[in-house]
PDB file of C-alpha atoms in Angstrom:
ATOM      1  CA  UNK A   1      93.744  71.360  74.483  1.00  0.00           C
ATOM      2  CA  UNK A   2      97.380  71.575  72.979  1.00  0.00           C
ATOM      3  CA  UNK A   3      99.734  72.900  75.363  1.00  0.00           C
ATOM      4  CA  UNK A   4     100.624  75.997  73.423  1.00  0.00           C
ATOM      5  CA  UNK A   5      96.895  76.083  72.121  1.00  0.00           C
ATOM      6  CA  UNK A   6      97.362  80.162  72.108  1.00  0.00           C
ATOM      7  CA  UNK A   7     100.789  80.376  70.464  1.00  0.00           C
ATOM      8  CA  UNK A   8     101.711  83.546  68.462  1.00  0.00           C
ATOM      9  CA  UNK A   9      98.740  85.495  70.234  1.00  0.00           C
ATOM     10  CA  UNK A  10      98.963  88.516  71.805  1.00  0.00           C
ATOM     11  CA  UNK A  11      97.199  88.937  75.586  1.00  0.00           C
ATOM     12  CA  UNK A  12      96.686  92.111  77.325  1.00  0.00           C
ATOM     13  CA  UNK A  13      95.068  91.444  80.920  1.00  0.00           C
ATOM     14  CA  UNK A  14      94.358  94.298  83.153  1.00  0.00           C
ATOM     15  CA  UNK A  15      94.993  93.943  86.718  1.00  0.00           C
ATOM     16  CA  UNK A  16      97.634  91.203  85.971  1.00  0.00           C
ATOM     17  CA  UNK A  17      99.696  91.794  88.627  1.00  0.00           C
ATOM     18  CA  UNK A  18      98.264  89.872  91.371  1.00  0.00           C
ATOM     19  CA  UNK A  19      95.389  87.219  92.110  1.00  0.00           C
ATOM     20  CA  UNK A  20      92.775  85.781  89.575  1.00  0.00           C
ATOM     21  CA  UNK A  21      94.792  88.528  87.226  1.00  0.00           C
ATOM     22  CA  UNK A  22      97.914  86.815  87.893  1.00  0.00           C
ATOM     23  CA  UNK A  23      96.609  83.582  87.561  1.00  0.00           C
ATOM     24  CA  UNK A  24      95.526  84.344  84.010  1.00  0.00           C
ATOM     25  CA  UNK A  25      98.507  85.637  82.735  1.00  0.00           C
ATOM     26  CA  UNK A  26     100.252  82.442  83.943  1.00  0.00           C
ATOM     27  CA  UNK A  27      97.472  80.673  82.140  1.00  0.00           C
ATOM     28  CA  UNK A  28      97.486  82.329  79.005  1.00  0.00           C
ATOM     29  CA  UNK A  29     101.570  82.312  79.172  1.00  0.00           C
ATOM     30  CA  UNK A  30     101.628  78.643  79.475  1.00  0.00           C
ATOM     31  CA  UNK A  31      99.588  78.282  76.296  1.00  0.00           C
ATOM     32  CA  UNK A  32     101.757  80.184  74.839  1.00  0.00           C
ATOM     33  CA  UNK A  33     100.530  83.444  74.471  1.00  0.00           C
ATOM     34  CA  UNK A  34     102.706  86.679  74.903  1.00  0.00           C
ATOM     35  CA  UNK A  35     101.752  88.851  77.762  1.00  0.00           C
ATOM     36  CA  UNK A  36     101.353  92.455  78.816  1.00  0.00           C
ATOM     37  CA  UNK A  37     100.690  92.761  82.433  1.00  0.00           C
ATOM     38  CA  UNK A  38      99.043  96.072  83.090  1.00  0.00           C
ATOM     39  CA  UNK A  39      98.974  97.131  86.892  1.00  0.00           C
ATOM     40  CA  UNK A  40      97.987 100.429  89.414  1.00  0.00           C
ATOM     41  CA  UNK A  41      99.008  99.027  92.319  1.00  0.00           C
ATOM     42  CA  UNK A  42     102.699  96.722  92.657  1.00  0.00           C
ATOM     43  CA  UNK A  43     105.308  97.182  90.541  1.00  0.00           C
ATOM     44  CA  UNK A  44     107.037  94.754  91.741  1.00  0.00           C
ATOM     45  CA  UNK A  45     104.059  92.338  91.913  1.00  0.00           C
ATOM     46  CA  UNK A  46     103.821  93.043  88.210  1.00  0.00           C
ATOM     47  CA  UNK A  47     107.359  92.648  87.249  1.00  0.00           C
ATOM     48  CA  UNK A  48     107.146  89.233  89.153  1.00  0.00           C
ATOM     49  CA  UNK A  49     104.214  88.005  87.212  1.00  0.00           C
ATOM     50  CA  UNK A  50     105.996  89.156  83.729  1.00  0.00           C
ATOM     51  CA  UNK A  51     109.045  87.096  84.658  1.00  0.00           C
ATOM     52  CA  UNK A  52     107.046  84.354  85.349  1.00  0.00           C
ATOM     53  CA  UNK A  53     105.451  84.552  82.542  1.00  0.00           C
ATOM     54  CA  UNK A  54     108.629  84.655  80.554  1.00  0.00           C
ATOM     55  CA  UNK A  55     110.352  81.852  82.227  1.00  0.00           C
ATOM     56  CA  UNK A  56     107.615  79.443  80.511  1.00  0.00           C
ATOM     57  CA  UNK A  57     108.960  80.696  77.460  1.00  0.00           C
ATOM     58  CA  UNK A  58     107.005  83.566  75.684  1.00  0.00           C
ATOM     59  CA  UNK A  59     107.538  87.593  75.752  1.00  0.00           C
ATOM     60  CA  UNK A  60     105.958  89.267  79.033  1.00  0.00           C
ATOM     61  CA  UNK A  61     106.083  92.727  79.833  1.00  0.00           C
ATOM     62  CA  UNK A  62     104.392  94.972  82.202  1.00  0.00           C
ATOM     63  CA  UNK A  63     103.205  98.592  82.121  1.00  0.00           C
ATOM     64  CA  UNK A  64     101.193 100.863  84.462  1.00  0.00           C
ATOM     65  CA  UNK A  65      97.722 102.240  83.536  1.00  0.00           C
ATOM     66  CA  UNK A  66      94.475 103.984  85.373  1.00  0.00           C
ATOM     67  CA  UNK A  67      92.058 102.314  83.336  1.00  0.00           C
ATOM     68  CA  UNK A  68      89.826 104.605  84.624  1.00  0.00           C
ATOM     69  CA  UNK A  69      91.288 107.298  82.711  1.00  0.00           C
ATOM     70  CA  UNK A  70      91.338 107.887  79.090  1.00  0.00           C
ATOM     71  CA  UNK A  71      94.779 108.564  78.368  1.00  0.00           C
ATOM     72  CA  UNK A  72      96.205 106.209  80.907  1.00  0.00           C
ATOM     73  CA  UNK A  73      94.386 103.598  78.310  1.00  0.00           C
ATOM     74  CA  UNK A  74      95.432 104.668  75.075  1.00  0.00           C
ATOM     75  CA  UNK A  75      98.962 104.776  76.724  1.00  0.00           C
ATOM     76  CA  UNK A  76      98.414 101.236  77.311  1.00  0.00           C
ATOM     77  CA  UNK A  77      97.373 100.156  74.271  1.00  0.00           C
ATOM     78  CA  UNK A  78     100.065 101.932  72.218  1.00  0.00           C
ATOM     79  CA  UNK A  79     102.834 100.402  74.484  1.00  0.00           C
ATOM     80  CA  UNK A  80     100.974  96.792  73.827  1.00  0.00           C
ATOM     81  CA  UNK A  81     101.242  97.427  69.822  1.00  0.00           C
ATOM     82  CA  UNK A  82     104.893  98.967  70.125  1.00  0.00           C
ATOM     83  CA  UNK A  83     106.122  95.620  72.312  1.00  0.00           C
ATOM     84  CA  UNK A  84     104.077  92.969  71.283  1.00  0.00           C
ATOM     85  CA  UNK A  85     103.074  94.877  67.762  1.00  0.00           C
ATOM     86  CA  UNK A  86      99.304  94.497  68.493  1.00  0.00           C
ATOM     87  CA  UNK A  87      97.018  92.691  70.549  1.00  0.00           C
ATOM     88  CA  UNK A  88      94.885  89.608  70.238  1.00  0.00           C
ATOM     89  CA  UNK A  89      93.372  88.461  73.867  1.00  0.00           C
ATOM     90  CA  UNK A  90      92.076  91.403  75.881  1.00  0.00           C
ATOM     91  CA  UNK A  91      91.351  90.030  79.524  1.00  0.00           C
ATOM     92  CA  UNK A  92      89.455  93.255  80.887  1.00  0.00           C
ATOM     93  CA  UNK A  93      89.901  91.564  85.530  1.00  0.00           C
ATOM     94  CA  UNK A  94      90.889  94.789  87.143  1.00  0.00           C
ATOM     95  CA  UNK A  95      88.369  96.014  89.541  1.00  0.00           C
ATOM     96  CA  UNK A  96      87.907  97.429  93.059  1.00  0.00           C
ATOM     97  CA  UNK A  97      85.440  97.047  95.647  1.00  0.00           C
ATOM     98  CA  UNK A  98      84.539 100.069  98.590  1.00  0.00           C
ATOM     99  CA  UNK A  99      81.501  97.886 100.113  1.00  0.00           C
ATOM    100  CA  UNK A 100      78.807  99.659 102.618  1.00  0.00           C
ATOM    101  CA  UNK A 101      75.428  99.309 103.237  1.00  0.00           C
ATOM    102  CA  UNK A 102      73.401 101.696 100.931  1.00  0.00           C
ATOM    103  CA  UNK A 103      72.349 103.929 103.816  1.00  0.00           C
ATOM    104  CA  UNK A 104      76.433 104.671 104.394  1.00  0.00           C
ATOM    105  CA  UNK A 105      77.522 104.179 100.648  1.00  0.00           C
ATOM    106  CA  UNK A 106      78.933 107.925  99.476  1.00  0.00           C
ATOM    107  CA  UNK A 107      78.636 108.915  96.200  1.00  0.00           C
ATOM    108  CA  UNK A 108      82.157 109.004  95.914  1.00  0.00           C
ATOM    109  CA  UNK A 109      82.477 105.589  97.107  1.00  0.00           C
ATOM    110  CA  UNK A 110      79.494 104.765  94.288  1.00  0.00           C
ATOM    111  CA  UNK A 111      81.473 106.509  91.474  1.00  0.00           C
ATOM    112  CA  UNK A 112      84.560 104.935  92.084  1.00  0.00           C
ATOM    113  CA  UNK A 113      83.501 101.114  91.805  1.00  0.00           C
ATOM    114  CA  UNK A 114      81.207 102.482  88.824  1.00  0.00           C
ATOM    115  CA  UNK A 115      84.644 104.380  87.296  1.00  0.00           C
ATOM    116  CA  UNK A 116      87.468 101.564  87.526  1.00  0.00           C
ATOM    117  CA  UNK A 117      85.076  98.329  87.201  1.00  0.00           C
ATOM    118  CA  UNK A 118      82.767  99.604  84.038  1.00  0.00           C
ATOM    119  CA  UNK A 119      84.363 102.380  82.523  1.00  0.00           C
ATOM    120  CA  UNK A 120      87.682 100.713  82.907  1.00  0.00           C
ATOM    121  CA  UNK A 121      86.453  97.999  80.966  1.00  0.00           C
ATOM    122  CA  UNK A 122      84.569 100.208  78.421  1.00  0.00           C
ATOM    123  CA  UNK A 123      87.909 102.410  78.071  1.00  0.00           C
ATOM    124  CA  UNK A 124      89.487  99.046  76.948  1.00  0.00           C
ATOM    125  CA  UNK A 125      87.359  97.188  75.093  1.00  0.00           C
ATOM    126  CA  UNK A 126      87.170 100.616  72.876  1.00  0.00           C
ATOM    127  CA  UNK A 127      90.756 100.415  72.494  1.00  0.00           C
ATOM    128  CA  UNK A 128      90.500  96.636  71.704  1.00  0.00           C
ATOM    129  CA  UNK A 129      87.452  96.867  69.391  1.00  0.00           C
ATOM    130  CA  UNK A 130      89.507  98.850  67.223  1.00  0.00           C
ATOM    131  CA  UNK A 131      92.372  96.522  66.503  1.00  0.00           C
ATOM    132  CA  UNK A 132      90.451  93.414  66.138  1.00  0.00           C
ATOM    133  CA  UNK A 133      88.112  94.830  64.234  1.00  0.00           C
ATOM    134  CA  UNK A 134      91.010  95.432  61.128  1.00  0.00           C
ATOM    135  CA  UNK A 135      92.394  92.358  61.753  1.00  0.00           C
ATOM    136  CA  UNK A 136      89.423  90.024  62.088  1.00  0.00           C
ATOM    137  CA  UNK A 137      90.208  88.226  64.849  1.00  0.00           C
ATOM    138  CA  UNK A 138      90.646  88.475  68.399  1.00  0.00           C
ATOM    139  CA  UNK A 139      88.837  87.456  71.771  1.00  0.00           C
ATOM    140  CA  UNK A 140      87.848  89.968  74.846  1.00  0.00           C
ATOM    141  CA  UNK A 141      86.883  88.070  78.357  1.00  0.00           C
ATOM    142  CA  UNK A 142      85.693  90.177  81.185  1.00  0.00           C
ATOM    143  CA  UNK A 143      85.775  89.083  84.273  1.00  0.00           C
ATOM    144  CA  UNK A 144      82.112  89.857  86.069  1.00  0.00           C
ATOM    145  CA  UNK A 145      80.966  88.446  89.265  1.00  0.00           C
ATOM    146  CA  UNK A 146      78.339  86.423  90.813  1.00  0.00           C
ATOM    147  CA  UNK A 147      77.166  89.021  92.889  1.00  0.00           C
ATOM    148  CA  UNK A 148      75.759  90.580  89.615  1.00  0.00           C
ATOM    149  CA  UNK A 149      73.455  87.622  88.918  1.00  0.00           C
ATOM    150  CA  UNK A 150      72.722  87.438  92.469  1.00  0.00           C
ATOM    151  CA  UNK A 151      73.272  90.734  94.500  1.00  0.00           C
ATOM    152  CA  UNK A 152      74.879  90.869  97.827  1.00  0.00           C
ATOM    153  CA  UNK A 153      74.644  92.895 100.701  1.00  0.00           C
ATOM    154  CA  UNK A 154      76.435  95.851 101.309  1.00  0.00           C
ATOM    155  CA  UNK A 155      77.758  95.723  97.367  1.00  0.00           C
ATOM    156  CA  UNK A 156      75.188  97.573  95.482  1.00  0.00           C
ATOM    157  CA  UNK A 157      77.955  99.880  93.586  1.00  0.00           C
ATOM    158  CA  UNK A 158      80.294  96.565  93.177  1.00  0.00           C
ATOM    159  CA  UNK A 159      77.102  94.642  92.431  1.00  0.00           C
ATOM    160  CA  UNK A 160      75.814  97.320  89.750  1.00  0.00           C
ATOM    161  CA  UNK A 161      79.496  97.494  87.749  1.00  0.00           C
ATOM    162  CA  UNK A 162      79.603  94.053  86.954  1.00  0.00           C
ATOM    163  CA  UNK A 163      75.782  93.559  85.731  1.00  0.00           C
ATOM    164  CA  UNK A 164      77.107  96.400  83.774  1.00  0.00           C
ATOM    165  CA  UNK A 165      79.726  94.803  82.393  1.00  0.00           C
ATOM    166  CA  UNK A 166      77.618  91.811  81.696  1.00  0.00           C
ATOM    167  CA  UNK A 167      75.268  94.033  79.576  1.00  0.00           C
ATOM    168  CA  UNK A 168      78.035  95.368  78.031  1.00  0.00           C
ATOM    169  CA  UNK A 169      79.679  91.428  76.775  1.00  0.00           C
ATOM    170  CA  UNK A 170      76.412  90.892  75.217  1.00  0.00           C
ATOM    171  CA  UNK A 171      75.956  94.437  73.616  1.00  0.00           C
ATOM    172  CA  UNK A 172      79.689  94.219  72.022  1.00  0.00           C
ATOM    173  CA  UNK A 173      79.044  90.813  71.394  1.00  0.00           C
ATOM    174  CA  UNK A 174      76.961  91.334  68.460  1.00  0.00           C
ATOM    175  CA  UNK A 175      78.557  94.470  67.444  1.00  0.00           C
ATOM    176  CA  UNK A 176      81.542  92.446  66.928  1.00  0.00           C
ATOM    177  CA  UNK A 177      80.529  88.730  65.688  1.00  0.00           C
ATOM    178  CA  UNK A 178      80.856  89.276  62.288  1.00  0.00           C
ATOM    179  CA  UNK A 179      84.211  90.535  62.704  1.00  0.00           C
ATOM    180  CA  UNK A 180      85.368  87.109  63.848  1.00  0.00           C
ATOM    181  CA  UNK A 181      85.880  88.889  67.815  1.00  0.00           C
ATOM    182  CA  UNK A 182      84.187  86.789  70.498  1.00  0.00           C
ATOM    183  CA  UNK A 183      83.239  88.800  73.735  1.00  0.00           C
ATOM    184  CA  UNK A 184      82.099  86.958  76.781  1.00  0.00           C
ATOM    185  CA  UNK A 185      82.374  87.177  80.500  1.00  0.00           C
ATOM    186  CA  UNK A 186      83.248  85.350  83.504  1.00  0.00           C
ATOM    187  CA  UNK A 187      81.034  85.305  86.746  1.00  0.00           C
ATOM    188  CA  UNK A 188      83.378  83.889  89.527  1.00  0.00           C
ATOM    189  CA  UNK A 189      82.089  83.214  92.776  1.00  0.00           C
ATOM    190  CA  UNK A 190      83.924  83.007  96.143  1.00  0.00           C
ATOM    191  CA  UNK A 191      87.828  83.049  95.167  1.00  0.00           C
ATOM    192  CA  UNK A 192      90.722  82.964  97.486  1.00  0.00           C
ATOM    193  CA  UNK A 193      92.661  86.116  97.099  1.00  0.00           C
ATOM    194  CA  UNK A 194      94.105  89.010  98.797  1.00  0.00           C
ATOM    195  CA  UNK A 195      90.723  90.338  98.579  1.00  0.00           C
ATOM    196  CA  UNK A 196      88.875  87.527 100.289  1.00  0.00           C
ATOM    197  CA  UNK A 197      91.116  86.849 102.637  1.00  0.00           C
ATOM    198  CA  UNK A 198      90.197  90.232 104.680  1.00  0.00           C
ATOM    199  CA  UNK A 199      86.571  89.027 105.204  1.00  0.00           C
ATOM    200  CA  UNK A 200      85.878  87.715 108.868  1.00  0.00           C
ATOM    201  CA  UNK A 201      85.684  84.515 109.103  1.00  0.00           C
ATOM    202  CA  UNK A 202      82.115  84.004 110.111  1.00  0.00           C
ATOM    203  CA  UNK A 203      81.305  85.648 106.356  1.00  0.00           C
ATOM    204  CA  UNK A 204      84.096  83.030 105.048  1.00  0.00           C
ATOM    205  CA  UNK A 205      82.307  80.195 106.729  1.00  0.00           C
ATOM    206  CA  UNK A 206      78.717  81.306 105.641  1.00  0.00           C
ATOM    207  CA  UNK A 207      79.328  81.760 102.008  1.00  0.00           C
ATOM    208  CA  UNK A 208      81.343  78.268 101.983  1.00  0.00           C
ATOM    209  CA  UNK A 209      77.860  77.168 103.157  1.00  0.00           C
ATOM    210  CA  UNK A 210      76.413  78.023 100.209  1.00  0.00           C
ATOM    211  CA  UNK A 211      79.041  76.434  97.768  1.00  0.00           C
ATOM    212  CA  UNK A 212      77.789  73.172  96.672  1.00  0.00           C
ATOM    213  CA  UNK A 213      81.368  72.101  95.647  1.00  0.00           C
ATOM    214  CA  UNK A 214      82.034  72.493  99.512  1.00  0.00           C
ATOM    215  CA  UNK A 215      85.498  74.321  98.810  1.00  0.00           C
ATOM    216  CA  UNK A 216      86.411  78.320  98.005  1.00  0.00           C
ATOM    217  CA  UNK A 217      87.707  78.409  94.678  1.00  0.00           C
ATOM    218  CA  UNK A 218      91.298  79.089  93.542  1.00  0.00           C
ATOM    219  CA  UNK A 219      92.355  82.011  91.097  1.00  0.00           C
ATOM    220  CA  UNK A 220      93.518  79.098  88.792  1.00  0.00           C
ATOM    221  CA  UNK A 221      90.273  77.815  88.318  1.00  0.00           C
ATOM    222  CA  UNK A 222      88.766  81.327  86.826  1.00  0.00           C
ATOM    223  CA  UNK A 223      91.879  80.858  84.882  1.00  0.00           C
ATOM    224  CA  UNK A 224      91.107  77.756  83.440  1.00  0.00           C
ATOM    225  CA  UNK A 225      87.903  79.582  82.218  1.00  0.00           C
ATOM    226  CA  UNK A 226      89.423  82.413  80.767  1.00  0.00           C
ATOM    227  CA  UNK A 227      91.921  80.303  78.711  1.00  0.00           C
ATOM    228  CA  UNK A 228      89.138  78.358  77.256  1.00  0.00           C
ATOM    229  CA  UNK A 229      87.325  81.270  75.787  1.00  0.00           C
ATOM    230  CA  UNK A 230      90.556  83.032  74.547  1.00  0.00           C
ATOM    231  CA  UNK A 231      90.989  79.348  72.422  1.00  0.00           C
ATOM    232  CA  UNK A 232      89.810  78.552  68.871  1.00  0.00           C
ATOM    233  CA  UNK A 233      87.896  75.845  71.010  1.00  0.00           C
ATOM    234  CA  UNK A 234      85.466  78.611  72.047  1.00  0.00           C
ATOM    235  CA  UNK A 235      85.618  80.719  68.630  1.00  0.00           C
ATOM    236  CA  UNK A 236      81.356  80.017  68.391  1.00  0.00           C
ATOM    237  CA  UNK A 237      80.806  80.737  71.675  1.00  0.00           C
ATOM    238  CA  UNK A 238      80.228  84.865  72.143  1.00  0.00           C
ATOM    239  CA  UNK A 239      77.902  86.722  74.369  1.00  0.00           C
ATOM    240  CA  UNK A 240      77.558  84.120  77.265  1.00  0.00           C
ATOM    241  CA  UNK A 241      78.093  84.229  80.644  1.00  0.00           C
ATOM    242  CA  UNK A 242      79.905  81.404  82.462  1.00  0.00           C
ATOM    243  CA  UNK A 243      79.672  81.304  86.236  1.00  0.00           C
ATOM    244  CA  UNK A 244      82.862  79.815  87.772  1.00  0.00           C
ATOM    245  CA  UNK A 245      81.079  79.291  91.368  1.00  0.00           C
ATOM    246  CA  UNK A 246      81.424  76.153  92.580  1.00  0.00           C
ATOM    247  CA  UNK A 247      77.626  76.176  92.403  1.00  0.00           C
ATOM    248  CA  UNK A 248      76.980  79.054  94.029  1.00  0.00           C
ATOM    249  CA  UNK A 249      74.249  80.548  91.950  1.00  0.00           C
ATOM    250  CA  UNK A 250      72.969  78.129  90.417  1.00  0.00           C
TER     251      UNK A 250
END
């Protein structure tokens, strides 16, 4: 792919501010897309990411959101339009995990995952729909997980938002097809991040047992992904799921 593949496109990628977020802002950036970082946690994390993103040349800007929340979202989306004057790419990555067993899993707990993960990403892909729909173009990627194709212990909440969100891809998928607006997902699999890196390692070492490509994967590699189905390379592929696993669930 040309290097700026993506120029004059406009990204929005929630969760930017850090990890496989981060990496696909960077991504998207170096193809030459302008960025809008949206964060909850760092501020600082997020300001870094924007200014790396506008040292490889393009407009980056960052702005804090509860995706969870309504208003928080059409906040978001109005600042997007106002700085960027409208959006093109929505990269829907933010998410939260509160693992237990299901014996010990609260309903809070339950609601939470449920909240930021799926209704996040519904909240934005509303907001999205909207704007690509009048201008006939644009390209939503949301990041899923392998645990929702394959379950995992202790995860049922984390497990049941992102087969949600994979229902979702494919629902809004042919909503929006005819629209020229591609919606597919990502299923990573074991990625290095801040995230991962708090698991024991004796659970590190078993799931890299289970990895044919023998190595964790690196945010940049979901990134890859993600730029490939935000290109005109990938503008009649919609609805699909592409697992980014090493292997893992196959």
């Amino acid at each position: 792919m040309s290097d700026k593949i993506l120029s004059g496109k406009r990204a929005l990628v929630t969760g930017g501010n850090r990890g496989i977020g981060r990496a696909i802002a960077l991504q998207l950036a170096g193809a030459g897309a302008d960025i809008m970082i949206n964060y909850v946690g760092s501020e600082q994390e997020a300001e870094q990411t924007a200014a790396d993103c506008s040292a490889l040349g393009v407009r980056a800007f960052c702005c804090y959101a509860d995706i969870s929340r309504e208003e928080d979202v059409a906040k978001l989306f109005a600042e997007m339009v106002e700085k960027l004057g409208g959006v093109d790419i929505l990269v829907n990555n933010a998410g939260i995990t509160r693992d237990a067993l299901l014996l010990r899993l609260s309903p809070e707990d339950f609601d939470a995952v449920l909240t930021t993960n799926l209704r996040g990403a519904f909240l934005c892909m509303k907001q999205a729909s909207r704007l690509m729909m009048k201008q006939r173009f644009g390209r939503i990627v949301n990041i899923s997980s392998v645990v929702a194709l394959r379950g995992n212990a202790g995860q049922v909440n984390y497990a049941a938002s992102k087969a949600g969100i994979i229902g979702m891809t494919k629902s809004l998928a042919k909503e929006l097809a005819s629209r020229n607006v591609t919606v597919n997902a990502l299923a990573p699999g074991f990625i290095e991040t801040a995230m991962t890196a708090e698991l024991p390692e004796a659970v590190r070492a078993k799931m890299l047992e289970s990895i044919p490509a023998g190595r964790i994967g690196q945010p940049e590699d979901v990134a890859a992904a993600a730029l490939f189905l935000a290109s005109p390379q990938a503008a009649y592929i919609t609805g699909q799921v592409l697992r980014v696993d090493g292997g893992m669930a196959m």
